[in-house]
Tab-separated table of C-alpha atoms and ligand atoms in Angstrom:
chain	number	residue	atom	x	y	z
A	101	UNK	CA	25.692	-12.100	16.987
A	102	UNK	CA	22.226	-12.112	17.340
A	103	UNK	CA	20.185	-15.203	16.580
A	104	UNK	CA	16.121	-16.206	16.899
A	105	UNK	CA	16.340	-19.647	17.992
A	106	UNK	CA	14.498	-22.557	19.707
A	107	UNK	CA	15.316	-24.988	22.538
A	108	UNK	CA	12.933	-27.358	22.423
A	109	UNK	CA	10.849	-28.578	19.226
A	110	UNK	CA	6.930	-26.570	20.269
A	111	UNK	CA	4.443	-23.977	19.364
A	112	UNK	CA	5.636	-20.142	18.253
A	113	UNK	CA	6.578	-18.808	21.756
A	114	UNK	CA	9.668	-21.186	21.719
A	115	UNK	CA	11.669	-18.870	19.503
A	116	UNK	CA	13.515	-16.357	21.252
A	117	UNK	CA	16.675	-14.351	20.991
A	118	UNK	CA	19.601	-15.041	21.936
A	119	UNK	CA	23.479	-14.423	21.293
A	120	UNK	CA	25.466	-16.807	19.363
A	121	UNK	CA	29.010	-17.304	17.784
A	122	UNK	CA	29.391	-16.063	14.299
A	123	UNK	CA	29.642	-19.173	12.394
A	124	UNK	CA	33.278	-19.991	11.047
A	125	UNK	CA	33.389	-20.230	7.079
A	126	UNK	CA	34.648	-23.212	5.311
A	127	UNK	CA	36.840	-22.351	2.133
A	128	UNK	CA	34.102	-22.804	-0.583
A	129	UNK	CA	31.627	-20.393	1.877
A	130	UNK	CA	30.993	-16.783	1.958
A	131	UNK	CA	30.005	-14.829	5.269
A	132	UNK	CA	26.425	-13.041	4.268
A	133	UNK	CA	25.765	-10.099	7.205
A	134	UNK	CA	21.631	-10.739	6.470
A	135	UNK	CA	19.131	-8.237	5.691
A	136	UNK	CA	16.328	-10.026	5.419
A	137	UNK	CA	14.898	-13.481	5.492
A	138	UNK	CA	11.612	-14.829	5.162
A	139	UNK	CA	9.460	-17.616	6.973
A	140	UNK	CA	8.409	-20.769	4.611
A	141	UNK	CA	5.890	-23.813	5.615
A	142	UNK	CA	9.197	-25.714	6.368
A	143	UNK	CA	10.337	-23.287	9.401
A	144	UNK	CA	7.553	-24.251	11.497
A	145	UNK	CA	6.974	-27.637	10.724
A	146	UNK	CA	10.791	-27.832	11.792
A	147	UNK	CA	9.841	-25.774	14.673
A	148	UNK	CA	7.183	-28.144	15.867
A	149	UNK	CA	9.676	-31.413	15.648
A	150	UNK	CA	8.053	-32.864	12.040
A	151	UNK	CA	12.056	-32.882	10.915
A	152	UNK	CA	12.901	-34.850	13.619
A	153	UNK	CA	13.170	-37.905	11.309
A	154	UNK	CA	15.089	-36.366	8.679
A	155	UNK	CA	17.800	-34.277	10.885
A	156	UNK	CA	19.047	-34.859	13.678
A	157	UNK	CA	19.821	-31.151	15.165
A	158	UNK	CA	20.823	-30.459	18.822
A	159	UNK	CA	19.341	-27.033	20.540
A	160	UNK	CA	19.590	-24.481	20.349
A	161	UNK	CA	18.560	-24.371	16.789
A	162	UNK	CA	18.599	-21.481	14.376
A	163	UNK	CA	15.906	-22.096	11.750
A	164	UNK	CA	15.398	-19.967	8.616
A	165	UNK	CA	16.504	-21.052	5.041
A	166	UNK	CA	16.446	-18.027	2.906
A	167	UNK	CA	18.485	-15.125	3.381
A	168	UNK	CA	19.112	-11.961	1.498
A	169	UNK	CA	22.657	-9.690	2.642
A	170	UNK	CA	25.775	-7.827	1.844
A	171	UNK	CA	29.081	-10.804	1.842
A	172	UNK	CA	31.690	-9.658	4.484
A	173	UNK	CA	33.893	-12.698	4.172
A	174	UNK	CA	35.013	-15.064	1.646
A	175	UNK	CA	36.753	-18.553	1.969
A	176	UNK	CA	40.015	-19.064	0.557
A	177	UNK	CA	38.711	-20.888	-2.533
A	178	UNK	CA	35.579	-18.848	-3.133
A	179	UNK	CA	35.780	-17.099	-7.136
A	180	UNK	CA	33.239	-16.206	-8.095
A	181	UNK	CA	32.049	-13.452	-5.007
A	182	UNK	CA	33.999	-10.746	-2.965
A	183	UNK	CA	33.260	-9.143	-0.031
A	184	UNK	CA	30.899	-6.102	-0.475
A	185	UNK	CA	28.815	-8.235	-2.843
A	186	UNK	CA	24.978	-7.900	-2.198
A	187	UNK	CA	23.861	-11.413	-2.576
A	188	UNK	CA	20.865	-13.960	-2.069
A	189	UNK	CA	20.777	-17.768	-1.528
A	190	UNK	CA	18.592	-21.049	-0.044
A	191	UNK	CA	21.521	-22.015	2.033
A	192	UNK	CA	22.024	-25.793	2.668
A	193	UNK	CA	20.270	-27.504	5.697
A	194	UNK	CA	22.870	-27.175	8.199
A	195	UNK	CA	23.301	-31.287	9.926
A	196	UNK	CA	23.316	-29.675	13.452
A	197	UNK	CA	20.769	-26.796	13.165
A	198	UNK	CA	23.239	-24.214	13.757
A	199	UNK	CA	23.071	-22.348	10.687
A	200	UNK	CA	19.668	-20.769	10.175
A	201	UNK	CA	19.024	-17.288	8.245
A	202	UNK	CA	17.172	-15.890	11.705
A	203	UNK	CA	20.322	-14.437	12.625
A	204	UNK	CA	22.871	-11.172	11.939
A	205	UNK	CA	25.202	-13.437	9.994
A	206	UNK	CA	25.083	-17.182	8.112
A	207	UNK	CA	27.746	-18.693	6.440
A	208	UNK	CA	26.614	-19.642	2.629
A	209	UNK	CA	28.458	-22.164	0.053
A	210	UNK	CA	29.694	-20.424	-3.221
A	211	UNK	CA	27.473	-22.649	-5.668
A	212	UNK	CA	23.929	-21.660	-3.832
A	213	UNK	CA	24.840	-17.878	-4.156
A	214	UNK	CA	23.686	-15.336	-6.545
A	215	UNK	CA	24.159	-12.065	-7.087
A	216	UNK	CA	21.268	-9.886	-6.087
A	217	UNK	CA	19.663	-7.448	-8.845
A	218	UNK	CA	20.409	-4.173	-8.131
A	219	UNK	CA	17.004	-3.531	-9.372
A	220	UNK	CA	15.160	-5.485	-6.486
A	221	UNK	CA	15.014	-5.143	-2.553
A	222	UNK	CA	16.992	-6.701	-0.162
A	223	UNK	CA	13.414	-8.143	1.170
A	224	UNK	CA	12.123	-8.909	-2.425
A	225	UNK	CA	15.318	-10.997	-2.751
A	226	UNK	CA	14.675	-12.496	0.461
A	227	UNK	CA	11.368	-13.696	-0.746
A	228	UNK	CA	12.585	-15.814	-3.297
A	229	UNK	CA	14.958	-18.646	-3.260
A	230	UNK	CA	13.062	-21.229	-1.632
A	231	UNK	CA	9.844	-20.762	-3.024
A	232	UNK	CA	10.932	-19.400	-6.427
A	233	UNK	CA	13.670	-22.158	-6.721
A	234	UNK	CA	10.480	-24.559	-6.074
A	235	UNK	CA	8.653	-23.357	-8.498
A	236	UNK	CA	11.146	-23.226	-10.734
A	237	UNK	CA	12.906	-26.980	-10.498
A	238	UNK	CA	9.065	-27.767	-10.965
A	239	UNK	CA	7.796	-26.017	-13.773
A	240	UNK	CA	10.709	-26.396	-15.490
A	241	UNK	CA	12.771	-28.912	-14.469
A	242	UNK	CA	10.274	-32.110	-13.424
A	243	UNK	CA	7.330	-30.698	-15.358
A	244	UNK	CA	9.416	-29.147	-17.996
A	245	UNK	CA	6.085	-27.221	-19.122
A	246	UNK	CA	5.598	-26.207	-22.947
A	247	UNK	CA	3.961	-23.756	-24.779
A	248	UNK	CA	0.136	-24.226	-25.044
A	249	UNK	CA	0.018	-26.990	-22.271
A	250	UNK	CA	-2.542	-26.773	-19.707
A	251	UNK	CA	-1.153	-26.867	-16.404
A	252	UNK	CA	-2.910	-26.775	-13.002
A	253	UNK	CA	-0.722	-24.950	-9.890
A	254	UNK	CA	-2.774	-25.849	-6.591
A	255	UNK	CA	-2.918	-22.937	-3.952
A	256	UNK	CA	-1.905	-20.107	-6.759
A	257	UNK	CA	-1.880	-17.778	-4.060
A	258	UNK	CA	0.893	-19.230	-1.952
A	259	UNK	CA	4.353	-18.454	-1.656
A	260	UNK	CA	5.149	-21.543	-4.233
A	261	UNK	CA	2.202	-20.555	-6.161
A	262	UNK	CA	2.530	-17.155	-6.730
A	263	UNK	CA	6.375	-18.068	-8.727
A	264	UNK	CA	5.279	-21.132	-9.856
A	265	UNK	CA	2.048	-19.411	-12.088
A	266	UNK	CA	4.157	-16.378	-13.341
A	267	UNK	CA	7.095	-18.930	-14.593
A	268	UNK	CA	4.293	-21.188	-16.344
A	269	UNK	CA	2.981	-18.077	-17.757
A	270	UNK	CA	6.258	-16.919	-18.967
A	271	UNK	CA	6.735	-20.587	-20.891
A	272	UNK	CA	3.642	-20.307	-22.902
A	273	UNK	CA	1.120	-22.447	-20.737
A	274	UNK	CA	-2.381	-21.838	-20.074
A	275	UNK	CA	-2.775	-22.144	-16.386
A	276	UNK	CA	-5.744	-23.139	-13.898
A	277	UNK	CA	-4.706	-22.451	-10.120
A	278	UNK	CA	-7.203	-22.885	-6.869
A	279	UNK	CA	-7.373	-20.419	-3.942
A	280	UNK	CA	-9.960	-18.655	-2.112
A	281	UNK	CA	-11.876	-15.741	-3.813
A	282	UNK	CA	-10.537	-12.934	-1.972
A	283	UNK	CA	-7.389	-13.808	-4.081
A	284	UNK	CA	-8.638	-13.888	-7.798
A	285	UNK	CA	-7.808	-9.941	-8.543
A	286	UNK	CA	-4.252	-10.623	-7.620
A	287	UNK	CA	-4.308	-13.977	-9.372
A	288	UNK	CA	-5.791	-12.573	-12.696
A	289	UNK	CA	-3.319	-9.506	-12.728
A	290	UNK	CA	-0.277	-12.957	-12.692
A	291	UNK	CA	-2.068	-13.935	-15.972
A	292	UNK	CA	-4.164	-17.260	-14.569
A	293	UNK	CA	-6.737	-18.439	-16.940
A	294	UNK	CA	-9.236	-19.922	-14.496
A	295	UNK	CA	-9.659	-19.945	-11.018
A	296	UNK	CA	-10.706	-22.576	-9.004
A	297	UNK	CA	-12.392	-21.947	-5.598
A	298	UNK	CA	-11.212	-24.445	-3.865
A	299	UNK	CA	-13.668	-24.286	-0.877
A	300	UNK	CA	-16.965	-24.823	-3.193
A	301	UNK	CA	-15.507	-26.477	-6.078
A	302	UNK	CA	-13.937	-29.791	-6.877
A	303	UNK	CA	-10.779	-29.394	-9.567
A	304	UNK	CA	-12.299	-32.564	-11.003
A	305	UNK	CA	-15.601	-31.128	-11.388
A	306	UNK	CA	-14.127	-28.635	-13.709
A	307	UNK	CA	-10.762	-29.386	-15.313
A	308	UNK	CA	-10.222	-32.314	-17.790
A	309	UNK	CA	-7.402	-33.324	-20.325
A	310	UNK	CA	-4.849	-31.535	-18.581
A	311	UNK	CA	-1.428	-31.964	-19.234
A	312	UNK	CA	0.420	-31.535	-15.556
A	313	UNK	CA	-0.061	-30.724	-12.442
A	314	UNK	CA	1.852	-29.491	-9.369
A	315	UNK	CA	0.532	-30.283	-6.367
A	316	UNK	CA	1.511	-27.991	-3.550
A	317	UNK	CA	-1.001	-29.170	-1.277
A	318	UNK	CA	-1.093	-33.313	-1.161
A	319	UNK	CA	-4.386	-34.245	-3.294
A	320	UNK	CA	-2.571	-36.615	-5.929
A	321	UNK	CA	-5.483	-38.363	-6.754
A	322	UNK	CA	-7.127	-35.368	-7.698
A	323	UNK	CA	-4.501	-34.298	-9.952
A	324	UNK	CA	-4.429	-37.417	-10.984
A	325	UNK	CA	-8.350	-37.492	-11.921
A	326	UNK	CA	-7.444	-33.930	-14.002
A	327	UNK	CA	-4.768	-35.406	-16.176
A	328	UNK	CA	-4.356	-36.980	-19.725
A	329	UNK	CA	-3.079	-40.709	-19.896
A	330	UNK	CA	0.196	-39.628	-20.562
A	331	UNK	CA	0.241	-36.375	-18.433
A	332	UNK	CA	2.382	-35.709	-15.435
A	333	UNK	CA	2.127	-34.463	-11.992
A	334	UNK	CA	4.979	-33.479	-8.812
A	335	UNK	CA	3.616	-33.064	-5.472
A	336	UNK	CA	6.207	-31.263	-3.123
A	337	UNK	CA	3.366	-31.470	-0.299
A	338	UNK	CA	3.394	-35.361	-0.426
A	339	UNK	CA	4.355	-39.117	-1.376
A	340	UNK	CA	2.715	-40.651	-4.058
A	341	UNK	CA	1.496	-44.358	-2.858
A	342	UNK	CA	2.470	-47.811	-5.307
A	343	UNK	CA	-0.729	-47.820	-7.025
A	344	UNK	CA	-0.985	-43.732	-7.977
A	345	UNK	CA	3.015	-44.790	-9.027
A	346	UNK	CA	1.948	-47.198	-11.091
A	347	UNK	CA	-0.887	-44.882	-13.014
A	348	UNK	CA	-0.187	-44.538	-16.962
A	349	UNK	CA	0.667	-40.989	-16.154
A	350	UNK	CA	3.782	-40.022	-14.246
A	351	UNK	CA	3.864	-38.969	-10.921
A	352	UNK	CA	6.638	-38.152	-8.535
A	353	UNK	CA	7.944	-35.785	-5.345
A	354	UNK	CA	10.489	-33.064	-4.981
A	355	UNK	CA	12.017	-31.570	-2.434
A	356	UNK	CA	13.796	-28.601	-3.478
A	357	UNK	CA	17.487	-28.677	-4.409
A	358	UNK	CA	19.510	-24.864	-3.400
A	359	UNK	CA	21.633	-23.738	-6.975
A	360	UNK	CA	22.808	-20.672	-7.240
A	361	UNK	CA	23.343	-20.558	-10.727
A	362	UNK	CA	18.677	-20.637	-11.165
A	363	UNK	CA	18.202	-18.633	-8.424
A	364	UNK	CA	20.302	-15.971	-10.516
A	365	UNK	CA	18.588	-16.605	-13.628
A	366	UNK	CA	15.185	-16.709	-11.336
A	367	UNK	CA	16.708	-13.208	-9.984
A	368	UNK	CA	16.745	-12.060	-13.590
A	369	UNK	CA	13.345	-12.486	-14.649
A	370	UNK	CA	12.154	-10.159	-11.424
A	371	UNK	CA	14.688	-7.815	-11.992
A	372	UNK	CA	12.887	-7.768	-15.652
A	373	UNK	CA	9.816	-7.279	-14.296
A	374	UNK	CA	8.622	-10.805	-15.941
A	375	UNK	CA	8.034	-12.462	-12.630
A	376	UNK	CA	6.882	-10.184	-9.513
A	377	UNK	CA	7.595	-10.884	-5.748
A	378	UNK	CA	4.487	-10.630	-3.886
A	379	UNK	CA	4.764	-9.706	-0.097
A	380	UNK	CA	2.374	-10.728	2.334
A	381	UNK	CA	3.606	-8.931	4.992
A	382	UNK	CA	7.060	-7.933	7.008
A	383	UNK	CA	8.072	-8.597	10.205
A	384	UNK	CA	11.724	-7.255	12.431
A	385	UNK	CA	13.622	-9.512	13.140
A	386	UNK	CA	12.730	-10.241	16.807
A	387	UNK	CA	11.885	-12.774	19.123
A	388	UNK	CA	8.103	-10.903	18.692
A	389	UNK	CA	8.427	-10.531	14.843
A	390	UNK	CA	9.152	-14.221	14.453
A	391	UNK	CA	6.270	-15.134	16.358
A	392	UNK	CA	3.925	-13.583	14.668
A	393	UNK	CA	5.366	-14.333	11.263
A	394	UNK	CA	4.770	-18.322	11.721
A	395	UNK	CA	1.580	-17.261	13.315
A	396	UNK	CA	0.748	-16.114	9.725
A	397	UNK	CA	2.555	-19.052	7.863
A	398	UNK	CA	0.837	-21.185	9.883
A	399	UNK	CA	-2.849	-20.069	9.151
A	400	UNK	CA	-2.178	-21.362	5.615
A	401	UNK	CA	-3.924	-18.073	4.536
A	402	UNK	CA	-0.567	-15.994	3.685
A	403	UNK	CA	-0.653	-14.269	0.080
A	404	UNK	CA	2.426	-14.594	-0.982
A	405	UNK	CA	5.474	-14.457	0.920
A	406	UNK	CA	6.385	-13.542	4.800
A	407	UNK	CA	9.530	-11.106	4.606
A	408	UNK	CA	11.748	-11.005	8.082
A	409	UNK	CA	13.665	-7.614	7.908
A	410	UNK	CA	17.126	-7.121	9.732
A	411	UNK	CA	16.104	-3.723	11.159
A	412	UNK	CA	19.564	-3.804	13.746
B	555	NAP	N1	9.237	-30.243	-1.189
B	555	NAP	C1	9.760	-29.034	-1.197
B	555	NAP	O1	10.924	-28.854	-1.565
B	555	NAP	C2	8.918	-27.863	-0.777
B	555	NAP	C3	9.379	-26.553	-0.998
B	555	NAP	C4	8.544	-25.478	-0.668
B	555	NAP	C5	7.300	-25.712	-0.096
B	555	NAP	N2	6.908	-26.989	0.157
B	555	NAP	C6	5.576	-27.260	0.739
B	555	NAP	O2	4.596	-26.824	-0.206
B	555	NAP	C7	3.451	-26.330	0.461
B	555	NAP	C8	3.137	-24.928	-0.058
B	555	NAP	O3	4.173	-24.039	0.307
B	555	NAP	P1	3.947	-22.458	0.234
B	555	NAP	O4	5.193	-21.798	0.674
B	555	NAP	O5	3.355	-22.073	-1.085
B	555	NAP	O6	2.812	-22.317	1.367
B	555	NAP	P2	1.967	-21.065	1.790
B	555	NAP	O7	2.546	-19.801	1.227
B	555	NAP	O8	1.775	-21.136	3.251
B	555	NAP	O9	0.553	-21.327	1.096
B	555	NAP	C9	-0.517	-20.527	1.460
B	555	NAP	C10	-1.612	-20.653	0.409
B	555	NAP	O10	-2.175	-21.965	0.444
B	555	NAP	C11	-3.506	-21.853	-0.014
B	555	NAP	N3	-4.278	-23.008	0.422
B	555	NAP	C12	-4.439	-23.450	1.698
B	555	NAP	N4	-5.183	-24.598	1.686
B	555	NAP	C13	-5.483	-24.855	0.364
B	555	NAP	C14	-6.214	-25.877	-0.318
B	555	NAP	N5	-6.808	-26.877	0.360
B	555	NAP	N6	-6.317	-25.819	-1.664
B	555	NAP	C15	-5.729	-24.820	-2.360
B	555	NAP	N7	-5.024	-23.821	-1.783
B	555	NAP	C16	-4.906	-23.844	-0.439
B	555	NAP	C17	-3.980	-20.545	0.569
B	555	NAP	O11	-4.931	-20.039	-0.349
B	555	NAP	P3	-6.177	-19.142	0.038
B	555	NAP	O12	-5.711	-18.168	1.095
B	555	NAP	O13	-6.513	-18.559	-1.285
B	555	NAP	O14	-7.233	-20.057	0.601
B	555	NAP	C18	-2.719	-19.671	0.632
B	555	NAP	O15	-2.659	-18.718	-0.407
B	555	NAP	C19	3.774	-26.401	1.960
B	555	NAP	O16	3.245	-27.603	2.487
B	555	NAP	C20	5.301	-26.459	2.001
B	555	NAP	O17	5.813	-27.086	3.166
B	555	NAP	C21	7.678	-28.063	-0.170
């Protein structure tokens, strides 16, 4: 099959095509033939090494952790899909880097699978497990937001951001989000309340007695300085230190764990039209088209998400 991939940990030119085996299925996997994928933060901070710590992959490596496709094989104790089934997932992190969604096929395990929505895209399902499933776990899992709370969502316009407001929204909260200006028509149509521009303003300058935070861009003690005594904030961009620990209000990371079982009821809402993908832009996937598309991740600019399409 074909596969973008890297051979050495560097800048974007290091991913190029190649041909690779069609991974082997375990029995609790599915085979996914992908349609589309999409680029987060995490590819090309993987791409440049910053992983290196936490996995220990040997090159070539196929990066790419969301994936969007049609199942055309199914492990001997998979139940709940069949093959034909037009799917989505956050696949696991695979412990060699072999198993990356830049490539024709990736092997997926039953519980991080859910059915795709008739009603939405192969590329609009593409954009969002890992983000959405962020957001989500966040909002309401860590946060677990309520009705009339004030939350703030840092960079509102990011691929996090962009779920993570619309989900608040949904629950009831009144939300404050920061981005640059060029963003706030988008932002207002999501339903923010206020608007932050982060370049001029200071969140502390304007926000007080707020009841969480989720910080998507490592300024804890900022949050911090926004939040009620007994308020609570997750960063997923950083690690709070002893002493913002030890604060009367909590505080704590995330990294995002794959379940198939929110992404479908995630799927649901934008199939509802309750929370809307927002695409950035598309690129093939190519060698060229994954270039480019970290380019854009990379300038930290991106509204919304970065959609890699399986063109054949
Ligand atoms: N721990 C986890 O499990 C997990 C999961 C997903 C993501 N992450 C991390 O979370 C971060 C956000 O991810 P993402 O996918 O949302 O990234 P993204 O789509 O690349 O975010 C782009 C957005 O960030 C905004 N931005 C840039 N600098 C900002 C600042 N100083 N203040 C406020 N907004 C700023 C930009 O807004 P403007 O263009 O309006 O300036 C742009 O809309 C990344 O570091 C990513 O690695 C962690």
């Amino acid at each position: 099959m074909k596969a973008i991939v890297i051979d050495q940990y560097g800048t974007a030119e290091e991913l190029h095509e190649t041909e690779m085996e069609i991974p082997e299925i375990a029995a609790d996997e599915v085979l996914v033939e992908v349609a589309a994928t999409s680029v987060n933060p995490i590819d090309w901070k993987a791409r440049l090494g910053m992983l290196k710590k936490m996995f220990a992959w040997t090159f070539p490596v196929v990066l790419g952790w969301d994936l969007a496709g049609t199942i055309v094989e199914v492990g001997k104790d998979v139940t709940s899909f069949k093959i034909g089934d037009q799917v989505f997932a956050r696949p696991d992190i695979d412990a060699k880097g072999k198993r990356g969604t830049y490539a024709e096929f990736a092997a997926v395990k039953e519980d991080k699978l859910a059915l795709k929505p008739q009603e939405i895209s192969f590329e609009e399902a593409a954009a969002i497990p890992l983000a959405g499933l962020t957001a989500w776990q966040v909002i309401v899992d860590r946060l677990k937001v309520k009705k009339g709370e004030k939350v703030l969502i840092q960079a509102g316009a990011g691929g996090v951001g962009i779920f993570a407001i619309q989900i608040a929204k949904y629950l009831g909260a009144y939300v404050a989000t920061t981005a640059s200006p060029r963003n706030n028509k988008l932002l207002r149509s999501l339903g923010v309340d206020e608007i932050i521009d982060y370049h001029t303003t200071s969140i502390k300058a304007t926000l007080s007695d707020y009841d969480a935070v989720f910080d998507t861009v490592d300024q804890i003690d900022e949050g911090l300085s926004i939040l009620k005594p007994s308020g609570r904030l997750v960063t997923i961009a950083g690690q709070p230190t002893e002493e913002q620990g030890s604060r009367t209000q909590s505080v704590s990371s995330w990294w995002l764990q794959p379940n198939g079982e929110e992404l479908s009821l995630l799927g649901k809402l934008v199939a509802q039209g309750k929370v809307k993908v927002i695409i950035d832009s598309t690129f093939a996937l190519t060698a060229s088209g994954l270039q480019a598309a970290h380019k854009r991740s990379e300038s930290h600019h991106a509204q919304g998400k970065i959609i890699i399409k399986n063109t054949k």
